[in-house]
CSV table of C-alpha atoms in Angstrom, one decimal:
chain,number,residue,atom,x,y,z
A,1,MET,CA,-27.3,-31.2,-33.2
A,2,SER,CA,-27.1,-27.4,-33.7
A,3,LYS,CA,-27.9,-25.7,-37.2
A,4,LEU,CA,-23.8,-25.4,-37.9
A,5,GLN,CA,-23.5,-29.0,-37.3
A,6,GLU,CA,-26.3,-29.9,-39.4
A,7,LEU,CA,-25.1,-27.9,-42.1
A,8,ILE,CA,-21.7,-29.4,-42.1
A,9,LYS,CA,-22.8,-32.8,-42.1
A,10,LYS,CA,-25.0,-32.0,-45.1
A,11,LEU,CA,-22.9,-29.9,-47.3
A,12,CYS,CA,-19.2,-30.8,-46.4
A,13,PRO,CA,-19.1,-34.1,-44.4
A,14,ASP,CA,-15.7,-35.0,-46.0
A,15,GLY,CA,-14.0,-31.6,-45.0
A,16,VAL,CA,-13.4,-28.2,-47.0
A,17,GLU,CA,-10.8,-26.9,-49.3
A,18,PHE,CA,-8.1,-24.7,-48.0
A,19,ARG,CA,-6.7,-22.2,-50.1
A,20,LYS,CA,-4.2,-19.4,-50.0
A,21,LEU,CA,-5.6,-16.0,-49.5
A,22,GLY,CA,-3.7,-14.6,-52.4
A,23,GLU,CA,-4.9,-17.1,-54.6
A,24,VAL,CA,-8.7,-16.4,-53.8
A,25,CYS,CA,-8.9,-12.8,-52.9
A,26,GLU,CA,-7.7,-9.6,-54.3
A,27,ILE,CA,-5.2,-8.1,-52.1
A,28,LYS,CA,-4.6,-4.6,-52.8
A,29,ARG,CA,-2.3,-1.9,-51.1
A,30,GLY,CA,-4.0,1.3,-50.2
A,31,VAL,CA,-3.2,4.8,-51.4
A,32,ARG,CA,-0.9,7.2,-49.3
A,33,VAL,CA,-2.7,10.7,-48.1
A,34,VAL,CA,-0.7,13.4,-46.3
A,35,LYS,CA,-1.8,14.8,-43.3
A,36,ASN,CA,-2.4,18.0,-44.9
A,37,ASP,CA,-4.9,16.4,-47.0
A,38,LEU,CA,-7.0,15.2,-44.0
A,39,ILE,CA,-10.0,17.5,-43.0
A,40,ASN,CA,-11.9,17.9,-39.8
A,41,ASP,CA,-15.3,17.3,-40.9
A,42,GLY,CA,-14.1,14.7,-43.5
A,43,LYS,CA,-16.6,11.7,-43.9
A,44,TYR,CA,-14.4,8.6,-44.3
A,45,PRO,CA,-11.9,7.6,-42.0
A,46,VAL,CA,-8.2,7.2,-42.9
A,47,PHE,CA,-6.4,4.1,-41.8
A,48,GLN,CA,-2.8,4.0,-42.5
A,49,ASN,CA,-0.5,2.2,-39.8
A,50,SER,CA,-2.9,1.6,-36.9
A,51,LEU,CA,-6.4,0.6,-36.3
A,52,ILE,CA,-7.0,4.3,-34.8
A,53,PRO,CA,-7.8,6.2,-37.7
A,54,LEU,CA,-5.2,8.7,-38.7
A,55,GLY,CA,-7.8,11.3,-39.5
A,56,TYR,CA,-11.0,11.7,-41.9
A,57,TYR,CA,-10.8,12.4,-45.9
A,58,GLU,CA,-13.7,13.5,-48.0
A,59,LYS,CA,-13.4,10.5,-50.6
A,60,ASN,CA,-13.1,6.8,-49.9
A,61,ASN,CA,-11.2,4.3,-51.9
A,62,TYR,CA,-13.0,1.1,-50.5
A,63,PRO,CA,-16.7,0.2,-49.6
A,64,ALA,CA,-18.2,-0.8,-46.2
A,65,ASN,CA,-17.6,-4.4,-45.2
A,66,ILE,CA,-14.0,-5.2,-46.0
A,67,THR,CA,-11.0,-6.6,-44.0
A,68,PHE,CA,-7.9,-5.1,-44.0
A,69,VAL,CA,-4.3,-5.8,-42.6
A,70,ILE,CA,-1.9,-3.2,-41.2
A,71,SER,CA,1.6,-3.8,-42.9
A,72,ALA,CA,3.5,-1.1,-41.1
A,73,GLY,CA,3.7,0.5,-37.5
A,74,ALA,CA,1.1,-1.4,-35.9
A,75,ALA,CA,2.0,-4.4,-38.3
A,76,GLY,CA,-0.1,-7.4,-37.8
A,77,GLU,CA,-3.3,-5.6,-36.9
A,78,ILE,CA,-6.2,-6.8,-38.3
A,79,GLY,CA,-9.2,-4.7,-39.0
A,80,TYR,CA,-12.5,-4.9,-40.4
A,81,THR,CA,-14.9,-1.8,-41.2
A,82,GLU,CA,-18.8,-1.5,-41.6
A,83,GLU,CA,-18.3,1.6,-43.2
A,84,PRO,CA,-16.4,3.1,-46.3
A,85,ILE,CA,-13.0,4.1,-45.8
A,86,TRP,CA,-9.7,5.6,-47.3
A,87,ALA,CA,-6.9,3.0,-47.0
A,88,ALA,CA,-3.3,4.3,-46.9
A,89,ASP,CA,-0.4,2.7,-48.4
A,90,ASP,CA,0.3,0.5,-45.0
A,91,CYS,CA,-3.1,-1.1,-45.4
A,92,LEU,CA,-3.6,-4.3,-47.2
A,93,THR,CA,-7.5,-4.5,-48.1
A,94,ILE,CA,-8.9,-8.1,-48.9
A,95,ILE,CA,-11.7,-8.2,-51.3
A,96,SER,CA,-13.5,-11.3,-51.4
A,97,PRO,CA,-15.0,-13.0,-54.1
A,98,ASN,CA,-18.9,-13.9,-54.3
A,99,ASN,CA,-18.1,-17.4,-52.6
A,100,ILE,CA,-16.4,-16.0,-49.7
A,101,ILE,CA,-18.1,-13.7,-46.9
A,102,ASN,CA,-15.4,-10.7,-46.3
A,103,LYS,CA,-16.5,-11.0,-42.5
A,104,PHE,CA,-15.8,-14.8,-42.6
A,105,ILE,CA,-12.0,-14.1,-43.8
A,106,TYR,CA,-11.7,-11.4,-40.9
A,107,TYR,CA,-12.6,-13.8,-38.3
A,108,CYS,CA,-10.1,-16.3,-39.8
A,109,LEU,CA,-7.3,-14.0,-39.7
A,110,ILE,CA,-8.1,-12.3,-36.4
A,111,ALA,CA,-8.2,-16.0,-35.0
A,112,ASN,CA,-4.8,-16.2,-36.3
A,113,LYS,CA,-3.4,-12.7,-35.3
A,114,LEU,CA,-0.3,-14.2,-33.1
A,115,PHE,CA,0.8,-15.7,-36.2
A,116,PHE,CA,0.5,-12.5,-38.1
A,117,VAL,CA,2.3,-10.8,-35.2
A,118,SER,CA,5.4,-13.4,-35.1
A,119,LYS,CA,6.0,-12.6,-39.0
A,120,VAL,CA,6.4,-8.9,-38.3
A,121,ARG,CA,10.0,-7.9,-39.0
A,122,ARG,CA,11.1,-5.7,-36.3
A,123,ALA,CA,12.9,-2.7,-37.4
A,124,SER,CA,12.5,1.1,-36.7
A,125,VAL,CA,9.1,0.6,-38.0
A,126,PRO,CA,7.9,-2.8,-37.9
A,127,ARG,CA,6.8,-4.5,-41.2
A,128,LEU,CA,4.7,-7.2,-42.3
A,129,SER,CA,5.6,-8.7,-45.7
A,130,ARG,CA,2.6,-8.9,-48.2
A,131,THR,CA,3.9,-12.4,-48.8
A,132,VAL,CA,2.9,-13.4,-45.3
A,133,VAL,CA,-1.0,-12.5,-46.1
A,134,ASP,CA,-1.0,-13.7,-49.5
A,135,ASN,CA,0.2,-17.2,-48.5
A,136,PHE,CA,-1.9,-17.5,-45.5
A,137,GLU,CA,-4.3,-20.6,-46.0
A,138,ILE,CA,-8.0,-20.1,-44.7
A,139,PRO,CA,-10.9,-22.8,-45.0
A,140,ILE,CA,-13.6,-22.2,-47.8
A,141,PRO,CA,-16.7,-24.0,-46.4
A,142,PRO,CA,-20.0,-23.4,-48.3
A,143,LEU,CA,-21.6,-19.9,-48.2
A,144,GLU,CA,-24.5,-21.3,-45.9
A,145,ILE,CA,-21.9,-22.5,-43.6
A,146,GLN,CA,-19.7,-19.3,-43.5
A,147,SER,CA,-22.9,-17.2,-43.0
A,148,GLU,CA,-23.9,-19.0,-39.8
A,149,ILE,CA,-20.3,-18.7,-38.4
A,150,VAL,CA,-20.4,-15.1,-39.3
A,151,ARG,CA,-23.9,-14.7,-37.4
A,152,ILE,CA,-22.6,-16.8,-34.4
A,153,LEU,CA,-19.4,-14.7,-33.8
A,154,ASP,CA,-21.4,-11.5,-34.4
A,155,THR,CA,-23.7,-12.4,-31.5
A,156,PHE,CA,-20.9,-13.7,-29.5
A,157,THR,CA,-18.5,-10.8,-30.2
A,158,ALA,CA,-21.4,-8.1,-29.3
A,159,HIS,CA,-22.1,-10.2,-25.8
A,160,THR,CA,-18.5,-10.4,-25.1
A,161,ALA,CA,-18.1,-6.8,-25.6
A,162,GLU,CA,-21.2,-5.9,-23.6
A,163,LEU,CA,-20.0,-8.2,-20.6
A,164,GLN,CA,-16.9,-6.5,-20.5
A,165,ALA,CA,-18.2,-2.9,-20.5
A,166,GLU,CA,-20.5,-3.8,-17.7
A,167,LEU,CA,-17.7,-5.2,-15.6
A,168,GLN,CA,-15.4,-2.2,-16.3
A,169,ALA,CA,-18.3,-0.1,-15.6
A,170,GLU,CA,-18.7,-1.6,-12.0
A,171,LEU,CA,-15.4,-1.1,-11.3
A,172,GLN,CA,-15.4,2.6,-12.3
A,173,ALA,CA,-18.6,3.0,-10.3
A,174,ARG,CA,-16.7,1.5,-7.1
A,175,LYS,CA,-13.8,3.9,-7.7
A,176,GLU,CA,-15.9,6.9,-7.8
A,177,GLN,CA,-17.8,5.8,-4.9
A,178,TYR,CA,-14.6,5.4,-3.1
A,179,GLU,CA,-13.3,8.5,-4.1
A,180,TYR,CA,-16.4,10.7,-3.0
A,181,TYR,CA,-16.2,9.3,0.4
A,182,ARG,CA,-12.6,9.7,0.6
A,183,ASN,CA,-13.1,13.3,-0.4
A,184,LYS,CA,-15.9,13.8,1.9
A,185,LEU,CA,-14.0,12.4,5.0
A,186,LEU,CA,-11.0,14.2,4.3
A,187,THR,CA,-12.4,17.9,3.7
A,188,PHE,CA,-12.3,20.1,6.6
A,189,ASP,CA,-13.3,23.6,7.5
A,190,GLU,CA,-10.7,26.0,9.2
A,191,ASN,CA,-13.0,26.3,11.8
A,192,ASP,CA,-13.8,22.5,12.7
A,193,GLU,CA,-13.0,21.9,16.3
A,194,GLY,CA,-9.7,19.9,17.1
A,195,VAL,CA,-8.5,20.4,13.5
A,196,LYS,CA,-5.2,22.0,13.4
A,197,TRP,CA,-3.7,23.4,9.7
A,198,MET,CA,-0.2,22.9,9.5
A,199,LYS,CA,2.5,22.7,6.9
A,200,LEU,CA,4.3,19.6,5.8
A,201,GLY,CA,7.6,20.5,6.7
A,202,GLU,CA,6.3,20.9,10.3
A,203,ILE,CA,4.7,17.5,10.2
A,204,TYR,CA,7.2,15.4,8.5
A,205,ASP,CA,10.8,15.0,7.7
A,206,MET,CA,10.9,14.6,4.0
A,207,LYS,CA,13.9,13.2,2.1
A,208,ALA,CA,14.7,11.6,-0.9
A,209,GLY,CA,16.0,8.2,-1.1
A,210,LYS,CA,19.0,6.9,-2.4
A,211,SER,CA,19.8,5.8,-6.0
A,212,ILE,CA,20.6,2.3,-7.1
A,213,PRO,CA,21.9,0.5,-10.1
A,214,ALA,CA,19.0,-0.9,-12.4
A,215,SER,CA,21.2,-4.2,-12.6
A,216,GLU,CA,20.6,-4.6,-8.8
A,217,ILE,CA,16.8,-4.7,-9.3
A,218,SER,CA,14.9,-7.9,-9.7
A,219,SER,CA,11.5,-7.8,-11.6
A,220,VAL,CA,10.4,-10.6,-9.4
A,221,LYS,CA,10.6,-11.5,-5.6
A,222,THR,CA,13.2,-14.0,-4.7
A,223,GLU,CA,15.4,-15.4,-1.8
A,224,GLU,CA,18.0,-12.9,-2.7
A,225,PHE,CA,16.0,-9.9,-3.9
A,226,GLN,CA,13.5,-9.9,-1.2
A,227,TYR,CA,12.8,-6.0,-0.3
A,228,PRO,CA,10.6,-4.1,-2.3
A,229,CYS,CA,12.1,-1.3,-4.2
A,230,TYR,CA,10.1,1.9,-4.9
A,231,GLY,CA,10.9,4.7,-7.3
A,232,GLY,CA,8.8,7.9,-8.4
A,233,ASN,CA,6.2,5.8,-9.6
A,234,GLY,CA,5.8,3.0,-7.3
A,235,LEU,CA,7.0,-0.2,-7.0
A,236,ARG,CA,10.1,-0.9,-9.4
A,237,GLY,CA,11.2,-4.4,-8.3
A,238,TYR,CA,12.9,-6.1,-5.7
A,239,VAL,CA,16.6,-5.9,-4.1
A,240,SER,CA,18.9,-7.4,-1.9
A,241,ILE,CA,19.3,-4.6,0.9
A,242,PHE,CA,16.7,-2.1,2.2
A,243,ASN,CA,17.3,1.6,3.4
A,244,GLN,CA,13.7,2.3,5.0
A,245,GLU,CA,11.7,0.4,7.5
A,246,GLY,CA,8.1,1.2,9.1
A,247,GLU,CA,5.2,2.7,7.4
A,248,LYS,CA,6.0,5.2,5.2
A,249,VAL,CA,4.4,7.4,2.4
A,250,LEU,CA,6.3,8.0,-0.6
A,251,ILE,CA,5.8,10.9,-3.2
A,252,GLY,CA,7.3,10.6,-6.6
A,253,ARG,CA,9.6,13.7,-7.4
A,254,GLN,CA,10.5,13.7,-11.1
A,255,GLY,CA,8.9,13.0,-14.3
A,256,ALA,CA,5.4,14.0,-15.7
A,257,LEU,CA,4.0,11.7,-13.2
A,258,CYS,CA,5.6,13.3,-10.1
A,259,GLY,CA,3.4,13.9,-7.1
A,260,ASN,CA,2.4,10.0,-7.3
A,261,VAL,CA,1.9,8.8,-3.7
A,262,CYS,CA,2.2,5.2,-2.7
A,263,PHE,CA,2.4,3.5,0.8
A,264,ALA,CA,5.2,1.3,1.9
A,265,GLU,CA,5.6,-0.7,5.1
A,266,ASN,CA,8.1,-2.9,6.9
A,267,LEU,CA,11.5,-3.0,5.4
A,268,PHE,CA,12.0,-1.6,1.6
A,269,TYR,CA,14.1,0.4,-0.5
A,270,ALA,CA,13.6,4.1,-1.6
A,271,THR,CA,15.4,5.4,-4.4
A,272,GLU,CA,16.5,9.1,-5.3
A,273,HIS,CA,13.2,9.5,-7.5
A,274,ALA,CA,11.2,9.0,-4.0
A,275,VAL,CA,10.6,11.5,-1.6
A,276,VAL,CA,10.3,9.5,1.8
A,277,VAL,CA,7.9,11.0,4.4
A,278,SER,CA,8.4,10.3,8.0
A,279,ASP,CA,5.9,11.6,10.6
A,280,LYS,CA,7.1,13.4,13.5
A,281,GLY,CA,3.8,12.2,15.4
A,282,TYR,CA,1.1,14.5,14.3
A,283,CYS,CA,-0.4,12.2,11.6
A,284,LEU,CA,-0.9,8.6,11.1
A,285,PRO,CA,0.9,7.1,8.1
A,286,ARG,CA,-2.2,5.7,6.4
A,287,TYR,CA,-4.3,9.2,7.1
A,288,SER,CA,-1.1,11.0,5.4
A,289,PHE,CA,-1.4,8.5,2.4
A,290,TYR,CA,-5.0,9.0,2.0
A,291,LEU,CA,-4.8,12.6,2.4
A,292,LEU,CA,-1.7,13.3,0.3
A,293,THR,CA,-3.2,11.2,-2.4
A,294,MET,CA,-6.4,13.3,-2.3
A,295,MET,CA,-4.3,16.5,-2.7
A,296,ASP,CA,-3.2,15.8,-6.2
A,297,LEU,CA,0.6,16.7,-5.7
A,298,ASN,CA,1.5,17.0,-9.4
A,299,GLN,CA,-0.2,20.4,-9.4
A,300,TYR,CA,2.8,21.7,-7.3
A,301,LYS,CA,5.3,20.4,-9.8
A,302,THR,CA,7.8,22.8,-11.6
A,303,ALA,CA,7.4,23.5,-15.3
A,304,GLY,CA,10.1,22.4,-17.7
A,305,ALA,CA,11.5,19.6,-20.0
A,306,GLN,CA,11.7,17.5,-16.8
A,307,PRO,CA,8.9,18.2,-14.2
A,308,GLY,CA,9.8,18.0,-10.8
A,309,LEU,CA,8.6,18.5,-7.2
A,310,SER,CA,11.1,20.0,-4.7
A,311,VAL,CA,11.0,19.0,-0.9
A,312,SER,CA,11.4,22.7,-0.3
A,313,ARG,CA,8.1,23.5,-2.3
A,314,LEU,CA,6.2,20.3,-0.8
A,315,GLU,CA,7.4,21.7,3.1
A,316,LYS,CA,5.1,25.0,2.5
A,317,ILE,CA,1.9,23.3,1.8
A,318,SER,CA,-0.8,23.3,4.5
A,319,ILE,CA,-2.9,20.3,5.5
A,320,PRO,CA,-5.8,19.8,8.0
A,321,VAL,CA,-4.6,17.7,11.0
A,322,PRO,CA,-7.3,16.4,13.1
A,323,PRO,CA,-6.7,14.4,16.5
A,324,LEU,CA,-5.6,11.1,16.2
A,325,SER,CA,-8.9,9.5,17.2
A,326,GLU,CA,-10.6,11.1,14.1
A,327,GLN,CA,-7.8,9.7,12.0
A,328,LYS,CA,-8.0,6.3,13.0
A,329,ARG,CA,-11.9,6.7,12.3
A,330,ILE,CA,-11.1,7.7,8.9
A,331,ILE,CA,-8.5,5.3,8.2
A,332,SER,CA,-10.7,2.3,9.2
A,333,ILE,CA,-13.3,3.3,6.8
A,334,LEU,CA,-11.3,4.2,4.0
A,335,ASP,CA,-9.0,0.8,4.4
A,336,LYS,CA,-12.5,-0.9,3.9
A,337,PHE,CA,-13.2,1.0,0.5
A,338,GLU,CA,-10.0,0.5,-0.5
A,339,SER,CA,-9.7,-3.1,0.0
A,340,LEU,CA,-13.2,-3.4,-1.8
A,341,VAL,CA,-12.0,-1.8,-4.7
A,342,ASN,CA,-8.5,-3.6,-4.9
A,343,ASP,CA,-10.6,-6.8,-4.7
A,344,LEU,CA,-12.5,-5.5,-7.6
A,345,SER,CA,-9.4,-4.3,-9.6
A,346,GLU,CA,-7.7,-7.6,-9.4
A,347,GLY,CA,-10.9,-10.1,-9.6
A,348,LEU,CA,-12.4,-8.0,-12.5
A,349,PRO,CA,-9.7,-8.1,-15.1
A,350,ALA,CA,-9.5,-11.8,-14.2
A,351,GLU,CA,-13.3,-12.3,-14.9
A,352,ILE,CA,-12.9,-10.1,-18.1
A,353,ALA,CA,-9.8,-12.2,-19.3
A,354,ALA,CA,-11.8,-15.3,-18.7
A,355,VAL,CA,-14.6,-14.0,-20.7
A,356,GLN,CA,-12.3,-13.3,-23.5
A,357,GLU,CA,-10.5,-16.7,-23.3
A,358,GLN,CA,-13.8,-18.3,-23.4
A,359,TYR,CA,-14.6,-16.1,-26.6
A,360,GLU,CA,-11.5,-17.1,-28.5
A,361,TYR,CA,-12.0,-20.9,-27.4
A,362,TYR,CA,-15.4,-21.0,-29.2
A,363,ARG,CA,-14.2,-19.0,-32.0
A,364,ASN,CA,-11.3,-21.2,-32.7
A,365,LYS,CA,-13.5,-24.1,-32.7
A,366,LEU,CA,-15.8,-22.8,-34.9
A,367,LEU,CA,-13.2,-22.0,-37.5
A,368,THR,CA,-11.6,-25.4,-37.4
A,369,PHE,CA,-12.2,-27.5,-40.2
A,370,LYS,CA,-11.4,-31.0,-41.5
A,371,ARG,CA,-9.1,-30.4,-44.5
A,372,LYS,CA,-10.9,-32.2,-47.5
A,373,SER,CA,-8.6,-34.7,-48.9
């Protein structure tokens, strides 16, 4: 039997009392500060309508180890601070009595975050009523049990965060390794034997796709909507018709992310926001995809409220064209690297989600008590 189970058996075998948060804690709204009052070298973070500090202030109005709920903006978010803060007027701070550990309250609330989010009133500025927080019931086991639960969850939280960071670091390392070898393989000197330097306009036919109403694009693939539809930022969805076939590189031509490069094959639809790159026989499509991706085509965009890439400007860019045999060798290596990175990109988030799900399961189990009759 675990220490926690022993404590429950000894101290509250018949269950625990549940009380409304507003009955057992003092819930206070913070005090507004304007941005002009914030200072760069302020000591205390200011929380207003988000868990991201609005800025920093020279004074604090709440001590460390306080739970707070955001009531407007990112309404329903729940925070806990281990340092003194300035809570602004969109923060509901929870001051606990001596028989309730404040961080125990935090874990009770964060375990029910979906409940609070569901109570947010959707408007131009989302808002959570203070009444929802006041009336939320929490279990109040003896202090020894609260302390043990907080200790367990603090340890589990730190372990979960550490594991997630390790998984993210592994993915980032793989990506950096891939980009290093990609850049190395695709970097040529003008004097390299067999390598020609040609303008994109000489190598490719480059034309924008055609517009299609958003109502004719499905977010999921079905028997009717079976053809991938690509816009300026990649896959948009699926449509019932196609206007392209074969292996093609697509370049996004409008918006802040113009220059985005993706690879499409078989039958697909390209919208007016994508430039379809069709080779004239000089470059293999996969080689073109890797090279154009590396080149960061966004740097060639026109300035303005709506940045864009013109075909005429793209056509003037020169790229190295090695022999087809060398292109095949490069493709073979980079395809293997990309497959590895994609496997990690798909697998690691799933693994991270599984770790988080396991954490939430045990957290909720620890916070589930029999209600004392």
